[in-house]
Short mmCIF file of C-alpha atoms in Angstrom, two decimals:
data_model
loop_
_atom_site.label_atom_id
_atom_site.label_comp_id
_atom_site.label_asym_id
_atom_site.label_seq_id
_atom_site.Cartn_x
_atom_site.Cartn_y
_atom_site.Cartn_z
CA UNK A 305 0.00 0.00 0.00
CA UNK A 306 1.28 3.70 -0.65
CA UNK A 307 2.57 5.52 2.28
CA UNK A 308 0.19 7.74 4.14
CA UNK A 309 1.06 11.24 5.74
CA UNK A 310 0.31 11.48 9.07
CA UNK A 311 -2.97 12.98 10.19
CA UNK A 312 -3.22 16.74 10.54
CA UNK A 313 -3.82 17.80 13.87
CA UNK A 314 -6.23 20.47 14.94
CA UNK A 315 -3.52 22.44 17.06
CA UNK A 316 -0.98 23.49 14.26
CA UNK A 317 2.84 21.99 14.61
CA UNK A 318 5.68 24.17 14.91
CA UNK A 319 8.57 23.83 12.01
CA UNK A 320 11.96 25.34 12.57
CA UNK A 321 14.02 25.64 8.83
CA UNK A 322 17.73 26.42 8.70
CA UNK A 323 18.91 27.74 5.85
CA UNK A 324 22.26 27.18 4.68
CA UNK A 325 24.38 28.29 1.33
CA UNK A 326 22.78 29.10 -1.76
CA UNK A 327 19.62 31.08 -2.94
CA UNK A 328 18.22 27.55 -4.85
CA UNK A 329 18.63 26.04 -0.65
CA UNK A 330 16.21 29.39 0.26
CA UNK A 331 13.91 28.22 -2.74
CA UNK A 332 13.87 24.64 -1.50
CA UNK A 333 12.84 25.72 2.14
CA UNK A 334 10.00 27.60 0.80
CA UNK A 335 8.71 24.38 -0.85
CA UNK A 336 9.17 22.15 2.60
CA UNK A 337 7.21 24.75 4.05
CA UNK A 338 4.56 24.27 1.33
CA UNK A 339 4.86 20.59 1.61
CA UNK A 340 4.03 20.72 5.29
CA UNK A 341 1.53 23.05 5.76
CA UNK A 342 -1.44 20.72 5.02
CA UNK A 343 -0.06 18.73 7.69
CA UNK A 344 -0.32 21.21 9.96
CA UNK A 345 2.76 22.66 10.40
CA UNK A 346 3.08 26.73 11.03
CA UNK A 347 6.56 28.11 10.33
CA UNK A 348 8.41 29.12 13.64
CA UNK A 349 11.44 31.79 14.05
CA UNK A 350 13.33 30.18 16.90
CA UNK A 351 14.15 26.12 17.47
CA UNK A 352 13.08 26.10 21.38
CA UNK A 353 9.15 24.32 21.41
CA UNK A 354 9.13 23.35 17.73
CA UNK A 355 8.22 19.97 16.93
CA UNK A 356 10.10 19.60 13.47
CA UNK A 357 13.74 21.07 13.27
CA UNK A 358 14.94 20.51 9.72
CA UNK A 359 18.90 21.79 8.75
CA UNK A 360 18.65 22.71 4.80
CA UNK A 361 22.64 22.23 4.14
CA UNK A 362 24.90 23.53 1.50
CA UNK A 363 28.20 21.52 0.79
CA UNK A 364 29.93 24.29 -0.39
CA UNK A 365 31.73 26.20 2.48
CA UNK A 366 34.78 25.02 4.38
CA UNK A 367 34.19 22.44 6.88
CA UNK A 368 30.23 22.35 5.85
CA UNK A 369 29.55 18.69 7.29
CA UNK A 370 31.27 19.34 10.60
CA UNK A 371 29.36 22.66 11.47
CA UNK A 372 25.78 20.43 10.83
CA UNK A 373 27.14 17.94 13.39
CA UNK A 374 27.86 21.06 15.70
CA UNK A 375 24.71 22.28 15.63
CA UNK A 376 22.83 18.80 15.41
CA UNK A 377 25.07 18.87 18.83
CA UNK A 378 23.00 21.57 20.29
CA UNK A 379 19.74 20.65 18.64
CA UNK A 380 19.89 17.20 20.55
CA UNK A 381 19.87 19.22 24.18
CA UNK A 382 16.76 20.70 22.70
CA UNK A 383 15.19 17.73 21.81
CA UNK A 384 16.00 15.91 25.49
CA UNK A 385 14.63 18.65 27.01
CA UNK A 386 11.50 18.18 25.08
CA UNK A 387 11.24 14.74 25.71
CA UNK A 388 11.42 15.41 29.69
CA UNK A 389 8.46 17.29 29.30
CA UNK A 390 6.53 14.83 27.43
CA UNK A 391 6.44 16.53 24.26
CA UNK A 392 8.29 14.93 20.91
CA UNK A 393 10.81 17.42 18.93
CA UNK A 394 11.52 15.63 15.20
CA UNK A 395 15.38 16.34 13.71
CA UNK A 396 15.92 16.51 9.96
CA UNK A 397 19.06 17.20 7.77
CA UNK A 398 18.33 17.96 4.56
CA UNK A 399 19.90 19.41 1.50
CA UNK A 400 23.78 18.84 0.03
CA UNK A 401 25.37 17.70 3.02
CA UNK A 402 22.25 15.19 3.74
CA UNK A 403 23.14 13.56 0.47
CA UNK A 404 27.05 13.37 0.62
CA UNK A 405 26.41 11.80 3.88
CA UNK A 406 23.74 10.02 3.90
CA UNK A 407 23.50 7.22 6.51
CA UNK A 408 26.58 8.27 8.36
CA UNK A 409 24.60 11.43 9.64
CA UNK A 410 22.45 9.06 11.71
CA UNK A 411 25.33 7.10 12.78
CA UNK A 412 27.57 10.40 14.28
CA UNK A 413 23.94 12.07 15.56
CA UNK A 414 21.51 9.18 16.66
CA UNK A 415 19.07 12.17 17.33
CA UNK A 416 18.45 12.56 13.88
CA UNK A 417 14.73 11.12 13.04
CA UNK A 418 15.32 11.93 9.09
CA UNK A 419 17.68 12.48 6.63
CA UNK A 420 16.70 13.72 3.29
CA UNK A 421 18.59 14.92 -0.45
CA UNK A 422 17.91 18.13 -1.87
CA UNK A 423 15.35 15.62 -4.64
CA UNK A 424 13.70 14.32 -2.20
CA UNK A 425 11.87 16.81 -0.17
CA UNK A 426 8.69 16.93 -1.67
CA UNK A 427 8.34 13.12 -0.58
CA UNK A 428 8.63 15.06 3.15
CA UNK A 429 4.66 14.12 4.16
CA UNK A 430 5.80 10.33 3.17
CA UNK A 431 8.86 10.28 5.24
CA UNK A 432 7.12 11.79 8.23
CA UNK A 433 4.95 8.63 7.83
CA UNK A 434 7.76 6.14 7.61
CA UNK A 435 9.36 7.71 10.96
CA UNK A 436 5.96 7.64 12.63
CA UNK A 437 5.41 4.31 11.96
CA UNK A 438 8.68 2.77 12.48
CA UNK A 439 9.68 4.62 15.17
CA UNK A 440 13.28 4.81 13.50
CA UNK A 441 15.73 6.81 11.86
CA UNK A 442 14.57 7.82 7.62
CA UNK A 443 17.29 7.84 5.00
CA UNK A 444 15.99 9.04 1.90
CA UNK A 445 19.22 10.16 -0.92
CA UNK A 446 18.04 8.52 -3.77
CA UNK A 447 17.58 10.28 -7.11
CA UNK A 448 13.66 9.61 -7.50
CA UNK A 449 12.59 9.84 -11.26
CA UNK A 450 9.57 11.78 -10.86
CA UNK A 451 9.37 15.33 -11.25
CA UNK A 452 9.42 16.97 -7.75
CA UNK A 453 8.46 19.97 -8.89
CA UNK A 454 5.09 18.66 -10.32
CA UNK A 455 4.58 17.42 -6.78
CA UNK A 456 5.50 20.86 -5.14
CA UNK A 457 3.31 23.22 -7.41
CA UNK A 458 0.03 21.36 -6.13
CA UNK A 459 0.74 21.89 -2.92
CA UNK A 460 2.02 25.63 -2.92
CA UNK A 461 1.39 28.17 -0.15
CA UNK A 462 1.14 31.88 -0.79
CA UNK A 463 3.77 33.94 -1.12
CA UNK A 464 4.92 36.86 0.47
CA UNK A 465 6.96 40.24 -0.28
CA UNK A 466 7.77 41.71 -4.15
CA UNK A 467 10.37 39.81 -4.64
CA UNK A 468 11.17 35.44 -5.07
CA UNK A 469 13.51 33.23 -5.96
CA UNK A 470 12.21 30.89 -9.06
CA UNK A 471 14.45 27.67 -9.62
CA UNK A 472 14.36 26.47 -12.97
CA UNK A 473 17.21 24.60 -13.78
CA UNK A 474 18.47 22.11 -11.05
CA UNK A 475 22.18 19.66 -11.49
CA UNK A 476 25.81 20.06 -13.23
CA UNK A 477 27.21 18.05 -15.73
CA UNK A 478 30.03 20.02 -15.51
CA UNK A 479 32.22 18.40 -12.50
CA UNK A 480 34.65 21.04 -12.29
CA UNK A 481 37.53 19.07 -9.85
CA UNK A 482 36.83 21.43 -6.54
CA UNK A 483 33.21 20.70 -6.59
CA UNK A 484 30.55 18.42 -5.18
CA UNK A 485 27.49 19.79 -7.07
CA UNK A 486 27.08 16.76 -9.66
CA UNK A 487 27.32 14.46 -6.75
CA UNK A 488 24.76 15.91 -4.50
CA UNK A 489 22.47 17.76 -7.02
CA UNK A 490 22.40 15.19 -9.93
CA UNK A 491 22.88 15.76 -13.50
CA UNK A 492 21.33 19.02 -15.11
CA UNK A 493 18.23 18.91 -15.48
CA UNK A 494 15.40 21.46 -16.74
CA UNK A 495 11.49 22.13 -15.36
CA UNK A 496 9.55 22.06 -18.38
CA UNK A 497 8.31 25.84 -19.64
CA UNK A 498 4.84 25.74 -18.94
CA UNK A 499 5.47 24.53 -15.23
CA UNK A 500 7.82 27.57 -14.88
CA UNK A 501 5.35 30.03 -16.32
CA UNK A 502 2.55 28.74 -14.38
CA UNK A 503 4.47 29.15 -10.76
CA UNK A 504 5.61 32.45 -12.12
CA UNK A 505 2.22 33.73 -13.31
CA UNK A 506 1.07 32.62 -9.69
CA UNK A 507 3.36 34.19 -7.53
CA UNK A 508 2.75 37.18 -9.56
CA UNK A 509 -0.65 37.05 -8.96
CA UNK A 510 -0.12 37.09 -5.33
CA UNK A 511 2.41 40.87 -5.66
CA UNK A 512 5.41 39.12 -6.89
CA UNK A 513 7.10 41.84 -9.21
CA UNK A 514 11.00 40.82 -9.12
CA UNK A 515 11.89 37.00 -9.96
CA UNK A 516 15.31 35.59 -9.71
CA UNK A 517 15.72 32.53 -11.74
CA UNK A 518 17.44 30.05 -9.93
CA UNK A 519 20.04 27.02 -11.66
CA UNK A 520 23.44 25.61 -10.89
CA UNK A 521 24.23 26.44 -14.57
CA UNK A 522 20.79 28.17 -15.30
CA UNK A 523 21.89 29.58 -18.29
CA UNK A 524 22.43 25.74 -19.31
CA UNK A 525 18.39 25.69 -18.98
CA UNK A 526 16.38 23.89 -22.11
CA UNK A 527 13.17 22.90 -21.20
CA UNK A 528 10.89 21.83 -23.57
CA UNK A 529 7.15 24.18 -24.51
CA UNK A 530 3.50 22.89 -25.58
CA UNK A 531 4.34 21.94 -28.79
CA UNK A 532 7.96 19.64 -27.65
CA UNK A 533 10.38 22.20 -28.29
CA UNK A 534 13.50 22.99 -26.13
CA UNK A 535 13.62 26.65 -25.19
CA UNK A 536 16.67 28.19 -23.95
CA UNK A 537 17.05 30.56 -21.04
CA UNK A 538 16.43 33.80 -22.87
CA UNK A 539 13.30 32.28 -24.53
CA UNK A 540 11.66 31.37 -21.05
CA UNK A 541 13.18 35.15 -20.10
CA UNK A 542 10.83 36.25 -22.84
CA UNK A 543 7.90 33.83 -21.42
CA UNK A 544 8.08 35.89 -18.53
CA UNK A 545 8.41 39.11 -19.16
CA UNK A 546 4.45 38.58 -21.25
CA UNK A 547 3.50 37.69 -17.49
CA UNK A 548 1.10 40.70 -16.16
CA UNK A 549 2.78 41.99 -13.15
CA UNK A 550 6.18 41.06 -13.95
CA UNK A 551 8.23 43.88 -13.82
CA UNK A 552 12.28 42.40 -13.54
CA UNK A 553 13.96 39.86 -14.27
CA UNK A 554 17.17 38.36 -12.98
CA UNK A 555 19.02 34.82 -13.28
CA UNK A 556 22.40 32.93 -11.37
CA UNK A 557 24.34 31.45 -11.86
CA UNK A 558 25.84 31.01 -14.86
CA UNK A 559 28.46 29.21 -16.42
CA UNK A 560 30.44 30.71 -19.05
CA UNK A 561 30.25 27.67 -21.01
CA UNK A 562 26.57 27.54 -21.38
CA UNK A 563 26.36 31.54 -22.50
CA UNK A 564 24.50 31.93 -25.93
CA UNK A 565 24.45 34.86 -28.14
CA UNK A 566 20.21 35.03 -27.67
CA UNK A 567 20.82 35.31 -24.08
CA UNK A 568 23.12 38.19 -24.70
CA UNK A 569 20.68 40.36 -26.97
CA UNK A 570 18.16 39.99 -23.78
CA UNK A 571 19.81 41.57 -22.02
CA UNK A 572 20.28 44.19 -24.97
CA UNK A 573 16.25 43.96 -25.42
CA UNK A 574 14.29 43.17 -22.98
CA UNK A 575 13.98 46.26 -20.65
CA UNK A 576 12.72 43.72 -17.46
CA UNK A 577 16.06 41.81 -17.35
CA UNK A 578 18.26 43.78 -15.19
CA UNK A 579 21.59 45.24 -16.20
CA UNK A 580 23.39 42.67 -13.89
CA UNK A 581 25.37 39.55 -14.85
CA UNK A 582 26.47 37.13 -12.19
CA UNK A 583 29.21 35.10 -13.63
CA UNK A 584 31.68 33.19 -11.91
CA UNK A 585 35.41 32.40 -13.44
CA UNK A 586 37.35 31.21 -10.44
CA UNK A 587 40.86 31.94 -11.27
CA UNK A 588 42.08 34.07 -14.19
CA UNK A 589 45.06 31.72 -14.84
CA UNK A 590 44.66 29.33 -17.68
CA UNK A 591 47.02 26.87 -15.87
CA UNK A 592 45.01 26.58 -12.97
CA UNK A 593 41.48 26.97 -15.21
CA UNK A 594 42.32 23.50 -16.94
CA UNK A 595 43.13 21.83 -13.76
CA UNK A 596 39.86 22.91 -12.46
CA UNK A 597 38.41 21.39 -15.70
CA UNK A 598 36.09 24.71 -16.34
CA UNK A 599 36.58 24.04 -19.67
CA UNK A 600 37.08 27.37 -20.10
CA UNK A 601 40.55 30.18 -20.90
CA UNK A 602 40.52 33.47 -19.29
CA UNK A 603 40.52 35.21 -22.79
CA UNK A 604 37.68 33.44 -23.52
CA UNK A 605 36.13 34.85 -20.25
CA UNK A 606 37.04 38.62 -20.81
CA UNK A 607 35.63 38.27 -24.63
CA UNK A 608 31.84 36.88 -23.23
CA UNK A 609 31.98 40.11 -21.24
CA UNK A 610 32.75 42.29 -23.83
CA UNK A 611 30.00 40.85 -26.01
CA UNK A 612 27.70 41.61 -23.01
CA UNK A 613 29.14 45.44 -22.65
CA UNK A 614 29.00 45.68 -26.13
CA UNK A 615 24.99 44.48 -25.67
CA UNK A 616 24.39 46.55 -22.37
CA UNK A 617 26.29 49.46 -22.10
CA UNK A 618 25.76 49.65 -18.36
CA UNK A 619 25.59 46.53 -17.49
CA UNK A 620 27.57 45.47 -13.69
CA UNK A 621 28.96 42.35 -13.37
CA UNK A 622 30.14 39.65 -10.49
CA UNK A 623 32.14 36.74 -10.28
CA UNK A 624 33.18 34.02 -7.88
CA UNK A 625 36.67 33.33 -7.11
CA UNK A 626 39.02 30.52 -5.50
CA UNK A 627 42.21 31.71 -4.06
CA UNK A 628 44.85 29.00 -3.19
CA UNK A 629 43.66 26.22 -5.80
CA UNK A 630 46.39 23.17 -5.52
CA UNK A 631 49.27 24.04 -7.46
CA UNK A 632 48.42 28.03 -7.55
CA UNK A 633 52.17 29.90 -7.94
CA UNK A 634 52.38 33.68 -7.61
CA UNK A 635 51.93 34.41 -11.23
CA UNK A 636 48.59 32.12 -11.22
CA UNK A 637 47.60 34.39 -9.01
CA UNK A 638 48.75 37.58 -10.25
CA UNK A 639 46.94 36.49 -13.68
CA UNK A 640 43.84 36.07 -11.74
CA UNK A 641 44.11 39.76 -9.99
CA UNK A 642 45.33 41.06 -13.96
CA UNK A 643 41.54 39.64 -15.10
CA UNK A 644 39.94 41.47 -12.24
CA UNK A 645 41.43 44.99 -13.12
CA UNK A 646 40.60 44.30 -16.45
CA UNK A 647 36.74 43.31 -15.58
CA UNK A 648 36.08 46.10 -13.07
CA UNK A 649 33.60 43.71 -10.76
CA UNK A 650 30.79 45.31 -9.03
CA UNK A 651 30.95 43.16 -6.47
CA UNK A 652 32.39 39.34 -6.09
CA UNK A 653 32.43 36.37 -3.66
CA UNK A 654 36.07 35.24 -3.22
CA UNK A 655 37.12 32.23 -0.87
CA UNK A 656 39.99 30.40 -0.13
CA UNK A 657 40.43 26.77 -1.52
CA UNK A 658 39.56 24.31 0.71
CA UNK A 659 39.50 20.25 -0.13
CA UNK A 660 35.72 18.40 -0.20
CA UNK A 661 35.93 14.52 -0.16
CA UNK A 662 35.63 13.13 -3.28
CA UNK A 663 36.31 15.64 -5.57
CA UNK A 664 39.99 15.73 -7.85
CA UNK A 665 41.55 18.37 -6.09
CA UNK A 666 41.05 17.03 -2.70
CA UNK A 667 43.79 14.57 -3.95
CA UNK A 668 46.49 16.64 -5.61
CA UNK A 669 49.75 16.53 -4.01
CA UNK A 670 50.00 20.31 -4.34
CA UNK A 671 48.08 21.91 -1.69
CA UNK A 672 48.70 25.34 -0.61
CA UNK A 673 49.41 26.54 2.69
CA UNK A 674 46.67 28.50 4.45
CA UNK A 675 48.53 30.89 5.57
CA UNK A 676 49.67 31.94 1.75
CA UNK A 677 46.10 30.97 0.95
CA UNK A 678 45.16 33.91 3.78
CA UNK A 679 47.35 36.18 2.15
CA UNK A 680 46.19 36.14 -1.47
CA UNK A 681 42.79 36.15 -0.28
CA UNK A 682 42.97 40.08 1.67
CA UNK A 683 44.66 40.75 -1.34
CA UNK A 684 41.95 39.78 -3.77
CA UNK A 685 39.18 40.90 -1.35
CA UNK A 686 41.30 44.24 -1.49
CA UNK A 687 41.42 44.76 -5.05
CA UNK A 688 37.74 43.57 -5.26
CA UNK A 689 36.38 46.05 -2.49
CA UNK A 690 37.99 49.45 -3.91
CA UNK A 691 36.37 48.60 -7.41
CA UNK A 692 32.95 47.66 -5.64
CA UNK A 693 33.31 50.68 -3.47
CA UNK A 694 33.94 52.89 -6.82
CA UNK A 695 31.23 51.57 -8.51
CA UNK A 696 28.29 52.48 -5.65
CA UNK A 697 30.03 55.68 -5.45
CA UNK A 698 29.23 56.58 -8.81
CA UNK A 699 25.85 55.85 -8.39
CA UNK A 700 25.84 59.65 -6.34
CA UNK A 701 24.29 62.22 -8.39
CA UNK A 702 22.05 59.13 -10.80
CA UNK A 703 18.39 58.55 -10.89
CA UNK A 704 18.02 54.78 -10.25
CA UNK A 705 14.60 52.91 -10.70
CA UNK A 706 14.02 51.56 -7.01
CA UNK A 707 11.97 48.58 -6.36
CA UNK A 708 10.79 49.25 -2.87
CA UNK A 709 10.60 45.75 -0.81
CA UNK A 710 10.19 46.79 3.18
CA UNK A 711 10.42 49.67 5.95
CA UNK A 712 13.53 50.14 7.36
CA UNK A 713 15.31 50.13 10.69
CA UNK A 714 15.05 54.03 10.76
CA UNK A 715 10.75 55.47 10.93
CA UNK A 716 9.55 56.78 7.73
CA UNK A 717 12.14 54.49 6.13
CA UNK A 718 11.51 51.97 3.47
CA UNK A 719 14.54 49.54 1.67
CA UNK A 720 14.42 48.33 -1.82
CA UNK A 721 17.23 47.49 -4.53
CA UNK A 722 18.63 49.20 -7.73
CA UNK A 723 19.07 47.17 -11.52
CA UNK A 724 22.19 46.57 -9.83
CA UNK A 725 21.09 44.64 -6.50
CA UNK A 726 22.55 47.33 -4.34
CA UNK A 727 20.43 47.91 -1.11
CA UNK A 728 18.90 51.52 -1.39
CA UNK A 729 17.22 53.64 1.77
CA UNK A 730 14.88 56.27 1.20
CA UNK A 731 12.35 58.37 2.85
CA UNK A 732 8.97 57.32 1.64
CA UNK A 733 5.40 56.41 2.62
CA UNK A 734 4.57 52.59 3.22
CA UNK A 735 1.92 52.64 0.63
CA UNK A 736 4.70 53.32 -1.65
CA UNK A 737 5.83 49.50 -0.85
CA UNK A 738 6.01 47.40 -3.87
CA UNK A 739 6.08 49.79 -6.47
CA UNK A 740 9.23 50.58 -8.76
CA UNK A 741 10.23 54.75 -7.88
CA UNK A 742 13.08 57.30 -9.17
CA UNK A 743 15.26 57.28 -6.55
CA UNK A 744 17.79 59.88 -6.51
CA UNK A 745 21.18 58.59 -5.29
CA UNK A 746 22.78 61.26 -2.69
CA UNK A 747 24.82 58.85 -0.70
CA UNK A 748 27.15 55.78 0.12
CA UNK A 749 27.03 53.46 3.05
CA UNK A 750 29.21 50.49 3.75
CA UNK A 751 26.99 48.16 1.44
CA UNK A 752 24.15 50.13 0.38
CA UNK A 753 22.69 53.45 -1.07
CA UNK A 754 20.55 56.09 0.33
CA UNK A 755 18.76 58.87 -1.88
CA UNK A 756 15.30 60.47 -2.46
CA UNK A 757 12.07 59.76 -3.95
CA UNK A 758 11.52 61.54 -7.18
CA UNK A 759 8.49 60.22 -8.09
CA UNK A 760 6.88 56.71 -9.60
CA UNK A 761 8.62 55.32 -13.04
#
């Protein structure tokens, strides 16, 4: 017989989400939320009294599997505590690290009632039912072949706020030798146009007006229309953008391998996809680009951005780089700040190297020191900071279209962000929440903008 979820209670459930790492792991929390709200469970701010904890993990960062076990260290206090009250508190680890580790998770943290892959979380409501009638520990890693996302949309929640995430394109084929994506995420893999359009055109139903279309490579997205034909990423872009209420556009991240020429005239004409490219390169040294296997040169790198300049005249761009990469030498590196200067990044994520089991790299023989790994690192950050700290400054004196999200910390304040992502404070009424203003730019904080309102665009 098929499993059963549990019974919904009348007296809703508390659920406590973690989220670590990416913006797709933000998306996916959203959708265990959906998943578990028939069942009764109300979202909760702080761990203390729920009665579901689940950690939403990202294998990315340095040391990513050891800080779950920390904190499934502290969690397990909570959940004895619980328990000497009477009262059941549920553990779950879901997400990258929950599929690199799998079973071993339960082993190192008995406490843990379920343990879940980033495809397998809309079977949540089924796994609740396995633990409740088993009374054991859930492992659940498998690929599953049907569509999740199918699943999900039927059992979506309303959304709230101007702006969401969207993910559209999930997996790598890629398998560049640092990273664990293709192992935890699967192969790449695209949700099918008219499912995209649909969750789009309901979200923007509910005051949506900024999406962010989510991928490991999304610009590798081709997912297939009504009539069986694959559509790239700027053709679902242009899907969207008929959407009533849709009002920007933005997608990451991208893979310089998968950019198209369509997808650069997009961003030349379609006025709803912002001026901002997110595109990671990792190392500006060809040397150290082949033994990442990006399949990629840095010339070829600096020439895709030129197209786009040549397309966008002010368009901002970001990267993603590795300092310290196994057999790095000084002029590696020096290459790598050369293609920064030459870029001009509006703003970048930078991190030092650091080994994840199972990957090539982890088992070169040329490892870097840390401490030289420290060093290049303040120096890239350094480079990167003055050029992201020039670029906000010349925002002063501009008129920037401001898509106003929230109030602020400050009364009579409301936040929203510029084409460019920046932050931006301004004086303005709370009715004026939601709607796209003239902003004019008249100063620069530490990471954001403040100006005036100069009227509705």
């Amino acid at each position: 017989m098929p499993e059963r979820p549990p019974p919904m209670d009348n007296a809703l459930k508390k659920v406590f989400i973690k989220t670590y790492g990416c913006q797709m792991n933000v998306y996916d929390s959203e959708r265990m939320r959906d998943v578990l709200g028939p069942l009764g469970y109300a979202d909760t701010a702080t761990p203390e009294g729920a009665d579901l904890i689940i950690l939403n993990t990202c294998h990315i960062r340095e040391k990513a599997a050891e800080k779950v076990y920390s904190e499934l260290g502290k969690i397990r206090r909570m959940k004895r505590a619980r328990a000497e009250l009477g009262a059941e508190m549920l553990i779950a680890v879901a997400g990258c690290v929950a599929q690199a580790e799998g079973e071993e998770i339960v082993r190192r943290a008995p406490a843990v009632d379920l343990v879940f892959g980033p495809q397998t979380y809309h079977r949540l409501p089924q796994l609740l039912a396995r633990r409740s009638a088993s009374g054991r520990a859930v492992v659940e890693t498998e690929f599953p072949a049907a569509d999740k996302f199918g699943e999900l949309d039927s059992k979506a929640q309303p959304r709230k706020g101007v702006t969401a995430f969207l993910t559209v394109q999930e997996g790598c084929d890629k398998f560049c030798s640092f990273c664990v994506v293709p192992y935890t995420r699967g192969s790449e893999f695209s949700r099918p146009v008219a499912q995209v359009v649909e969750e789009a055109r309901r979200m923007a139903g509910q005051g949506v007006k900024e999406f962010t279309l989510l991928g490991q490579n999304v610009n590798a997205y081709h997912g297939m229309d009504d009539r069986g034909r694959s559509l790239g990423l700027a053709g679902l872009v242009a899907e969207l953008s008929r959407i009533e209420g849709i009002e920007r556009l933005r997608y990451t991240t991208s893979h310089p391998r998968d950019m198209t020429d369509e997808l650069i005239a997009a961003h030349a004409e379609n006025p709803k996809l912002m001026p901002y490219l997110h595109l990671p390169v990792q190392s500006g040294s060809d040397t150290i680009l082949k033994s990442m296997n990006r399949g990629h040169t840095a010339e070829f790198y600096l020439r895709l951005i030129e197209k786009f300049r040549a397309a966008r005249p002010d368009l901002a761009v970001s990267g993603d780089f590795i300092v310290g990469f196994p057999g790095e030498t000084d002029n590696d590196f020096e290459s790598t700040l050369s293609l920064i200067r030459e870029v001009g990044y509006a703003s970048a994520f930078s991190f030092k190297y650091s080994p994840r089991p199972g990957t090539p790299a982890a088992e070169s023989a040329k490892q870097i020191p840390e401490a030289e790994k420290s060093v290049r690192l303040q120096e890239l950050q350094a480079l990167v900071h003055a050029q992201q700290t020039a670029f906000n400054g010349a925002m002063v004196g501009r008129t920037l279209s401001v898509l106003l999200e929230k109030p602020g910390r400050d009364a009579g304040q409301l936040v929203g962000r510029s084409p460019y992502l920046q932050s931006v404070h301004i004086q303005a009424e709370p009715g004026l929440i939601g709607m796209i203003v003239d902003t004019h730019i008249s100063g620069v904080g530490s990471n954001s903008l403040s100006g005036h309102y100069a009227g509705a665009v």
